[in-house]
Coordinates of C-alpha atoms in Angstrom, one line a residue:
M1 CA 89.0 -84.8 9.4
L2 CA 88.3 -83.8 13.0
L3 CA 91.4 -82.1 14.4
K4 CA 92.4 -83.5 17.8
I5 CA 94.2 -81.2 20.3
A6 CA 95.9 -82.4 23.5
L7 CA 96.0 -79.5 26.0
C8 CA 98.5 -80.1 28.8
I9 CA 98.6 -77.2 31.3
D10 CA 100.1 -77.0 34.8
N11 CA 98.0 -74.0 35.9
P12 CA 94.4 -75.1 36.7
G13 CA 92.9 -71.6 36.1
L14 CA 94.6 -71.2 32.7
L15 CA 93.6 -74.8 31.8
A16 CA 90.0 -74.1 32.6
K17 CA 89.9 -70.9 30.5
L18 CA 91.6 -72.4 27.5
K19 CA 89.4 -75.5 27.6
K20 CA 86.3 -73.3 27.7
S21 CA 87.4 -71.2 24.8
L22 CA 88.5 -74.2 22.7
E23 CA 85.5 -76.3 23.3
S24 CA 83.4 -74.0 21.1
L25 CA 85.7 -74.8 18.1
D26 CA 85.2 -77.7 15.7
I27 CA 87.8 -80.0 17.3
N28 CA 88.2 -83.0 19.5
L29 CA 89.8 -81.7 22.7
E30 CA 91.7 -83.7 25.3
A31 CA 92.7 -81.7 28.4
Y32 CA 95.3 -82.9 31.0
G33 CA 96.5 -81.3 34.2
P34 CA 99.8 -82.1 36.0
G35 CA 100.1 -85.7 37.1
R36 CA 102.2 -88.7 37.3
F37 CA 101.3 -90.1 33.9
T38 CA 100.6 -86.8 32.1
W39 CA 103.5 -87.2 29.6
Q40 CA 102.5 -90.7 28.8
K41 CA 98.9 -89.6 28.1
V42 CA 100.2 -86.9 25.7
I43 CA 102.5 -89.3 23.8
R44 CA 99.6 -91.8 23.4
S45 CA 96.9 -89.3 22.6
C46 CA 97.1 -89.5 18.8
A47 CA 96.7 -85.7 18.7
D48 CA 97.3 -83.4 15.7
I49 CA 98.3 -80.5 17.9
V50 CA 100.0 -80.6 21.4
V51 CA 99.9 -77.6 23.6
I52 CA 102.0 -78.2 26.7
N53 CA 103.8 -76.3 29.5
E54 CA 107.6 -76.4 29.4
S55 CA 107.5 -77.6 33.0
L56 CA 105.6 -80.7 32.1
L57 CA 108.2 -81.9 29.5
P58 CA 110.6 -84.5 30.8
R59 CA 114.2 -83.5 30.8
P60 CA 116.1 -82.9 28.6
I61 CA 113.5 -80.8 26.9
E62 CA 115.1 -81.2 23.5
T63 CA 114.7 -85.0 23.7
S64 CA 111.0 -84.6 24.7
I65 CA 110.3 -82.3 21.7
A66 CA 112.0 -84.7 19.4
A67 CA 109.9 -87.5 20.8
L68 CA 106.7 -85.5 20.0
N69 CA 108.0 -84.8 16.5
D70 CA 108.7 -88.5 15.9
L71 CA 105.2 -89.6 16.7
P72 CA 103.2 -91.2 13.8
E73 CA 100.9 -88.2 13.6
N74 CA 103.8 -85.8 13.4
P75 CA 101.8 -83.3 15.6
A76 CA 102.3 -79.6 15.6
T77 CA 103.7 -78.5 19.1
I78 CA 103.1 -75.3 21.0
I79 CA 105.3 -75.0 24.1
L80 CA 104.3 -72.5 26.9
H81 CA 107.4 -71.3 28.6
T82 CA 107.5 -69.8 32.1
H83 CA 110.0 -66.9 31.7
E84 CA 109.3 -64.1 29.3
S85 CA 112.5 -64.4 27.4
S86 CA 113.2 -64.2 23.7
E87 CA 116.2 -66.5 24.2
D88 CA 113.9 -69.2 25.8
Q89 CA 111.5 -68.8 22.9
A90 CA 114.2 -69.1 20.3
G91 CA 115.7 -72.2 22.1
L92 CA 112.4 -74.1 22.1
V93 CA 111.8 -73.3 18.4
A94 CA 115.3 -74.4 17.6
A95 CA 114.7 -77.7 19.4
G96 CA 111.8 -78.4 17.1
A97 CA 108.7 -76.8 18.6
D98 CA 106.4 -75.2 16.0
A99 CA 105.6 -72.3 18.3
A100 CA 106.7 -71.1 21.7
L101 CA 104.6 -68.7 23.8
H102 CA 104.9 -67.1 27.2
A103 CA 102.5 -68.8 29.6
G104 CA 101.7 -65.4 31.1
L105 CA 100.0 -64.1 27.9
P106 CA 96.2 -63.5 28.1
P107 CA 94.3 -66.7 27.4
R108 CA 92.7 -65.1 24.3
S109 CA 96.1 -64.5 22.8
I110 CA 97.0 -68.2 23.4
V111 CA 93.8 -69.3 21.8
Q112 CA 94.4 -67.1 18.8
A113 CA 97.9 -68.7 18.4
I114 CA 96.3 -72.2 18.6
E115 CA 93.8 -71.2 15.9
G116 CA 96.6 -70.1 13.7
V117 CA 98.4 -73.5 14.2
M118 CA 95.1 -75.3 13.5
E119 CA 94.8 -73.5 10.1
S120 CA 98.4 -74.5 9.3
R121 CA 97.7 -78.1 10.3
L122 CA 94.7 -78.4 8.0
Q123 CA 96.8 -77.1 5.1
Y124 CA 99.5 -79.6 6.1
I125 CA 96.9 -82.5 6.0
V126 CA 95.8 -81.5 2.5
R127 CA 99.3 -81.0 1.3
T128 CA 100.6 -84.4 2.5
A129 CA 97.5 -86.4 1.5
P130 CA 98.3 -89.1 -1.2
P131 CA 97.6 -87.8 -4.6
A132 CA 94.3 -89.1 -5.9
R133 CA 94.4 -91.3 -9.0
P134 CA 92.0 -90.3 -11.9
D135 CA 89.8 -93.3 -11.2
D136 CA 89.5 -92.4 -7.5
R137 CA 87.4 -89.4 -8.5
P138 CA 84.6 -90.8 -10.7
R139 CA 81.8 -88.6 -11.9
L140 CA 78.1 -89.5 -12.6
E141 CA 78.7 -88.9 -16.3
D142 CA 81.0 -92.0 -16.1
F143 CA 77.9 -94.1 -15.6
R144 CA 76.4 -93.3 -19.0
S145 CA 74.1 -96.1 -20.1
N146 CA 71.7 -97.2 -22.9
S147 CA 69.6 -99.1 -20.4
Q148 CA 66.3 -97.7 -19.2
S149 CA 66.8 -99.2 -15.7
M150 CA 70.2 -97.6 -15.4
Q151 CA 68.9 -94.3 -16.6
A152 CA 66.1 -94.4 -14.1
M153 CA 68.6 -95.2 -11.3
L154 CA 70.9 -92.3 -12.4
Q155 CA 68.0 -89.9 -12.5
E156 CA 67.2 -90.8 -8.9
V157 CA 70.8 -90.3 -7.9
R158 CA 70.9 -86.8 -9.4
Q159 CA 67.9 -85.8 -7.2
V160 CA 69.8 -86.7 -4.0
V161 CA 73.4 -86.1 -4.8
G162 CA 73.4 -82.5 -3.6
T163 CA 71.7 -83.3 -0.3
N164 CA 73.1 -84.7 3.0
A165 CA 70.7 -87.6 2.9
Q166 CA 71.9 -91.0 4.0
L167 CA 72.0 -93.5 1.2
L168 CA 71.8 -97.3 0.9
I169 CA 73.2 -98.7 -2.4
T170 CA 72.2 -102.2 -3.2
G171 CA 73.2 -104.5 -6.0
E172 CA 75.1 -107.7 -6.7
T173 CA 78.9 -108.1 -6.2
G174 CA 80.8 -106.2 -8.8
V175 CA 78.2 -103.8 -10.1
G176 CA 80.1 -100.8 -8.9
K177 CA 78.5 -99.8 -5.6
E178 CA 81.7 -98.1 -4.2
R179 CA 82.4 -96.3 -7.5
L180 CA 78.9 -94.9 -7.5
A181 CA 79.3 -93.8 -3.8
R182 CA 82.5 -92.0 -4.7
A183 CA 80.8 -90.3 -7.7
I184 CA 78.0 -89.1 -5.5
H185 CA 80.5 -87.8 -2.9
F186 CA 82.6 -85.9 -5.5
E187 CA 79.6 -84.4 -7.1
S188 CA 78.2 -83.2 -3.8
P189 CA 78.9 -80.1 -1.7
R190 CA 81.2 -82.3 0.5
A191 CA 83.6 -83.0 -2.4
S192 CA 86.5 -81.2 -0.7
G193 CA 86.1 -83.3 2.4
P194 CA 87.4 -86.9 3.0
F195 CA 85.8 -90.0 1.6
V196 CA 86.5 -92.9 4.1
T197 CA 85.7 -96.5 3.3
V198 CA 85.2 -99.3 5.8
N199 CA 84.5 -102.8 4.5
M200 CA 82.5 -104.7 7.2
A201 CA 83.3 -108.1 5.7
A202 CA 87.1 -107.5 5.5
L203 CA 87.7 -106.8 9.2
P204 CA 87.6 -109.3 12.2
E205 CA 84.7 -108.6 14.5
Q206 CA 87.0 -107.6 17.4
L207 CA 88.7 -104.9 15.3
L208 CA 85.6 -103.5 13.6
E209 CA 84.4 -101.4 16.5
S210 CA 87.8 -99.7 16.9
E211 CA 88.0 -99.2 13.1
L212 CA 84.7 -97.4 13.1
F213 CA 84.6 -95.5 16.3
G214 CA 88.3 -95.4 17.5
H215 CA 89.6 -96.3 20.9
I216 CA 91.5 -94.7 23.8
Q217 CA 94.7 -95.9 25.3
G218 CA 94.1 -98.9 27.5
A219 CA 90.7 -99.7 26.1
F220 CA 91.8 -103.3 25.6
T221 CA 94.9 -105.5 25.7
G222 CA 97.4 -104.1 23.3
A223 CA 95.8 -100.6 23.0
V224 CA 99.0 -98.8 24.0
R225 CA 98.0 -95.6 22.1
S226 CA 94.7 -94.0 21.2
R227 CA 93.4 -94.5 17.7
R228 CA 90.9 -92.5 15.7
G229 CA 88.0 -94.2 14.1
A230 CA 86.7 -93.8 10.6
F231 CA 83.8 -91.5 11.6
E232 CA 86.3 -89.1 13.1
M233 CA 88.5 -89.3 10.0
A234 CA 85.5 -88.6 7.8
H235 CA 84.5 -85.4 9.5
R236 CA 83.1 -82.8 7.0
G237 CA 83.1 -85.5 4.3
A238 CA 81.5 -88.9 3.8
I239 CA 81.9 -92.5 5.1
F240 CA 81.2 -95.5 2.9
L241 CA 80.1 -98.6 4.9
D242 CA 80.6 -101.4 2.4
E243 CA 78.9 -104.8 3.0
I244 CA 76.8 -103.3 5.8
G245 CA 74.9 -106.6 6.0
E246 CA 78.0 -108.3 7.4
M247 CA 78.1 -106.0 10.5
P248 CA 77.8 -107.9 13.8
I249 CA 74.4 -107.4 15.4
H250 CA 75.8 -106.0 18.6
L251 CA 77.6 -103.2 16.8
Q252 CA 74.5 -102.3 14.8
A253 CA 73.0 -100.7 17.9
K254 CA 76.0 -98.4 18.3
L255 CA 75.9 -97.5 14.6
L256 CA 72.2 -96.6 15.0
R257 CA 73.1 -94.3 17.8
V258 CA 75.7 -92.5 15.7
L259 CA 73.2 -92.1 12.8
Q260 CA 70.6 -90.6 15.1
D261 CA 72.8 -88.2 17.1
F262 CA 76.0 -88.0 15.0
E263 CA 78.0 -88.4 18.2
V264 CA 80.8 -91.0 18.4
K265 CA 82.2 -92.4 21.6
P266 CA 85.5 -94.2 21.2
L267 CA 85.9 -97.7 22.6
G268 CA 86.8 -97.3 26.3
G269 CA 86.0 -93.6 26.2
E270 CA 83.6 -91.7 28.3
K271 CA 83.2 -88.5 26.2
A272 CA 81.3 -88.5 23.0
M273 CA 82.3 -86.2 20.1
W274 CA 80.1 -84.7 17.5
V275 CA 80.9 -85.5 13.8
D276 CA 79.5 -84.1 10.6
V277 CA 79.5 -87.0 8.2
R278 CA 77.3 -88.2 5.3
V279 CA 76.8 -91.9 5.6
I280 CA 76.5 -94.1 2.4
A281 CA 76.1 -97.8 3.0
A282 CA 76.1 -100.6 0.5
T283 CA 75.1 -104.3 0.4
N284 CA 74.7 -107.2 -1.9
R285 CA 72.3 -108.9 0.5
D286 CA 68.6 -108.7 0.9
L287 CA 68.4 -106.7 4.1
E288 CA 64.7 -107.0 4.4
E289 CA 65.0 -110.8 4.5
D290 CA 67.8 -110.4 7.1
V291 CA 65.5 -108.2 9.2
R292 CA 62.8 -110.9 9.1
A293 CA 65.5 -113.5 10.0
K294 CA 66.6 -111.2 12.9
A295 CA 70.1 -111.1 11.4
F296 CA 69.8 -107.3 10.9
R297 CA 68.2 -104.7 13.1
G298 CA 64.9 -103.4 11.6
D299 CA 65.4 -99.9 13.1
L300 CA 68.9 -99.6 11.6
F301 CA 67.6 -100.8 8.2
Y302 CA 64.8 -98.2 8.1
R303 CA 67.3 -95.5 9.2
L304 CA 69.7 -96.5 6.3
S305 CA 67.1 -97.1 3.6
V306 CA 65.2 -93.8 3.5
I307 CA 66.9 -93.4 0.1
T308 CA 67.7 -96.7 -1.6
I309 CA 69.6 -96.9 -4.9
T310 CA 69.7 -100.2 -6.7
I311 CA 72.2 -100.8 -9.4
P312 CA 71.0 -103.4 -12.0
P313 CA 73.2 -106.4 -12.7
L314 CA 75.1 -106.4 -16.0
R315 CA 73.1 -109.3 -17.4
E316 CA 70.0 -107.1 -17.2
R317 CA 71.6 -104.3 -19.3
R318 CA 73.5 -106.1 -21.9
E319 CA 73.3 -103.1 -24.2
D320 CA 75.9 -101.4 -21.9
I321 CA 78.5 -104.2 -22.4
A322 CA 79.8 -102.9 -25.7
H323 CA 80.5 -99.3 -24.6
L324 CA 81.8 -100.4 -21.2
A325 CA 84.3 -102.7 -23.0
K326 CA 85.4 -100.0 -25.5
D327 CA 85.8 -97.4 -22.8
F328 CA 87.9 -99.7 -20.6
I329 CA 90.2 -100.7 -23.5
A330 CA 90.7 -97.0 -24.4
Q331 CA 91.5 -96.1 -20.8
Q332 CA 93.7 -99.1 -19.9
H333 CA 95.7 -100.4 -22.9
T334 CA 98.6 -98.0 -22.3
R335 CA 98.9 -99.0 -18.7
H336 CA 100.4 -102.3 -19.7
G337 CA 102.4 -100.9 -22.6
K338 CA 100.2 -102.4 -25.2
D339 CA 98.8 -101.0 -28.5
V340 CA 95.5 -102.7 -28.2
E341 CA 92.8 -100.4 -29.6
S342 CA 89.7 -102.4 -30.4
I343 CA 87.8 -105.7 -30.0
S344 CA 86.5 -108.0 -32.7
Q345 CA 82.9 -108.4 -33.4
E346 CA 83.0 -112.1 -32.6
A347 CA 84.7 -111.4 -29.2
M348 CA 82.1 -108.7 -28.5
E349 CA 79.3 -111.0 -29.2
A350 CA 80.8 -113.6 -26.8
L351 CA 81.0 -111.0 -24.1
T352 CA 77.4 -109.9 -24.7
R353 CA 76.1 -113.5 -24.5
Y354 CA 77.8 -114.1 -21.2
D355 CA 75.7 -113.6 -18.0
W356 CA 78.5 -112.0 -15.9
P357 CA 77.9 -113.3 -12.3
G358 CA 80.8 -111.0 -11.3
N359 CA 79.2 -108.1 -13.2
V360 CA 81.2 -105.0 -14.3
R361 CA 84.2 -106.0 -12.1
E362 CA 84.4 -109.4 -13.8
L363 CA 84.1 -107.7 -17.2
F364 CA 87.0 -105.4 -16.5
N365 CA 89.1 -108.2 -15.2
V366 CA 88.5 -110.3 -18.3
L367 CA 89.3 -107.4 -20.5
E368 CA 92.5 -106.5 -18.7
R369 CA 93.6 -110.1 -19.1
A370 CA 92.8 -109.9 -22.8
I371 CA 94.7 -106.7 -23.2
I372 CA 97.8 -108.3 -21.6
L373 CA 97.6 -111.5 -23.7
C374 CA 96.6 -109.9 -27.0
P375 CA 99.5 -110.0 -29.5
D376 CA 97.9 -107.6 -31.9
Q377 CA 96.0 -104.3 -31.9
E378 CA 92.6 -106.0 -31.7
I379 CA 91.2 -108.3 -29.0
T380 CA 89.8 -111.5 -30.6
L381 CA 88.0 -114.6 -29.2
R382 CA 91.4 -116.4 -28.7
D383 CA 92.4 -113.7 -26.1
L384 CA 89.4 -114.4 -23.9
P385 CA 89.1 -117.1 -21.2
H386 CA 87.9 -120.6 -22.3
I387 CA 84.4 -120.1 -21.0
F388 CA 83.7 -117.6 -23.8
K389 CA 85.0 -120.0 -26.5
S390 CA 82.9 -122.8 -24.9
N391 CA 79.8 -120.6 -25.2
V392 CA 80.4 -120.2 -28.9
R393 CA 80.9 -123.9 -29.5
T394 CA 77.9 -125.1 -27.5
E395 CA 75.3 -122.4 -28.2
H396 CA 73.6 -124.6 -31.0
T397 CA 73.5 -127.7 -28.8
V398 CA 71.5 -126.3 -26.0
Q399 CA 68.2 -126.8 -27.7
D400 CA 69.0 -130.5 -28.3
A401 CA 70.4 -131.2 -24.8
A402 CA 68.0 -129.3 -22.6
P403 CA 64.3 -130.2 -23.0
E404 CA 64.4 -133.4 -21.0
S405 CA 65.9 -131.7 -18.0
W406 CA 63.5 -128.8 -18.3
K407 CA 60.3 -130.9 -18.0
G408 CA 58.0 -130.0 -15.1
K409 CA 60.1 -126.9 -14.1
T410 CA 59.2 -123.2 -14.0
L411 CA 61.0 -120.6 -16.0
R412 CA 62.8 -119.4 -12.9
E413 CA 64.0 -122.9 -12.0
V414 CA 65.3 -123.4 -15.6
T415 CA 67.0 -120.0 -15.5
D416 CA 68.7 -120.7 -12.2
Q417 CA 69.8 -124.1 -13.4
A418 CA 71.4 -122.7 -16.5
L419 CA 73.1 -119.8 -14.7
S420 CA 74.5 -122.3 -12.1
R421 CA 75.9 -124.4 -14.9
V422 CA 77.5 -121.3 -16.6
E423 CA 78.9 -120.1 -13.3
K424 CA 80.4 -123.5 -12.5
L425 CA 82.0 -123.7 -16.0
Y426 CA 83.4 -120.2 -15.5
L427 CA 84.9 -121.0 -12.1
E428 CA 86.5 -124.1 -13.4
S429 CA 88.1 -122.1 -16.2
V430 CA 89.3 -119.4 -13.8
L431 CA 90.8 -122.0 -11.4
E432 CA 92.4 -123.8 -14.3
E433 CA 93.9 -120.5 -15.4
S434 CA 95.3 -119.7 -12.0
A435 CA 96.6 -123.2 -11.4
G436 CA 94.3 -123.5 -8.3
K437 CA 95.6 -120.4 -6.6
I438 CA 92.6 -118.8 -4.8
G439 CA 93.9 -115.2 -4.7
P440 CA 94.6 -114.8 -8.4
A441 CA 91.4 -116.7 -9.3
A442 CA 89.3 -114.4 -7.1
D443 CA 91.0 -111.4 -8.8
I444 CA 90.2 -112.7 -12.3
A445 CA 86.6 -113.4 -11.3
G446 CA 86.2 -110.0 -9.6
I447 CA 85.0 -111.4 -6.3
T448 CA 86.4 -111.8 -2.8
T449 CA 88.3 -114.9 -1.8
R450 CA 85.5 -115.6 0.7
S451 CA 82.9 -115.6 -2.1
L452 CA 85.1 -117.8 -4.2
Y453 CA 85.5 -120.3 -1.4
N454 CA 81.7 -120.3 -0.9
K455 CA 81.0 -120.9 -4.6
M456 CA 83.6 -123.7 -4.8
K457 CA 81.9 -125.3 -1.8
K458 CA 78.5 -124.9 -3.6
Y459 CA 79.8 -126.6 -6.7
D460 CA 82.1 -129.2 -5.0
L461 CA 85.3 -127.8 -6.5
D462 CA 88.7 -128.5 -5.0
K463 CA 91.6 -126.2 -5.8
R464 CA 93.9 -129.3 -5.7
D465 CA 92.3 -130.6 -8.8
F466 CA 93.5 -127.6 -10.8
K467 CA 97.1 -127.4 -9.6
Q468 CA 99.6 -127.9 -12.4
A469 CA 102.0 -130.8 -12.1

């Protein structure tokens, strides 16, 4: 993360010297002189470290220091006091300041003190960060595969993992694009830095610019405090831009500028800041088609797609389903307090036959449901959703029922027809299981609620038809 320092000094000469010395450091610096709204600017600056003259603190001083300490960022505070007195210094520290220095010290001494507080602040950020769950730090070895297409993809990944190259990861919903991006980050030299995720499809358009680039106080109605953007938070690490194809066209130009110069200008701000960030983008869309349709900027696409990694869908690597299922059961069964240890051959065959429109995410959701419902130590066909039992019952009738509807059609058309039929049956099963509740149904299917609504519209499905009486 890029540390932000608010420098609030009443002496113009000292302010200029400190600013000049600190600007060479790897920080985001905001400098304020004395003025009518100086205190309000400091309070709303979103700074990690506040360096301020005692004379600029509203009285009583103890209340002002307490107000700084109560800010959401919990900033470190350095107070510069006018009189060279150990009693004044002790009083400010007792009131809650992290450090108190005499304003008459040489500027270099003050800068050294600030550098010491910066080091402590970085340690504080690491110390107070939420502990990472084991599945938050995947490794490339987690993606072991018997599929030639997956092995070729992983070989390509290993060639770029140690570089700072920007990456575009493509693949259908649920194939594991974010998990692969995390594995690349944690195998790279940037592993000790942050990994920040922004989902372009999950944020309203009016909030996305602020989420990515931050904003300053007063940038728009309701912006009462400054806010850091994801690029600033990802400094010295990586940023994962999920669903990049959903990014509004007018923001794509600003993203392109960041990718070219690695300078970020907050919304409403005038000063750009340099950030050191590796960018990994992902999409389930055909961006080349979007470029032709002018829904995506060609220059941004070419900037992002220098290295493109494509994850094959699960239906094209069925040989991986068995070991994915066994690994998931081994890792997850204790989470729900169950003694499930294996899966029957019949159930595994049903999983292998299925086409998995939701890919690995859908597989894991189906298995988690099976683990919860399984009364024994082995998952059987009865523990799987109805669609898998239907597949078993109808597999021998397909040859009799299909030929008439296949006449005059290409293999691609027949395949699409069959997949659509399976997808509709599965969605009906999921909606029946969730009693027509969209959120739980989307979770089971391993897709977003927006995708579920789109598919329901495609197949003319109404959630009211699945509500239980």
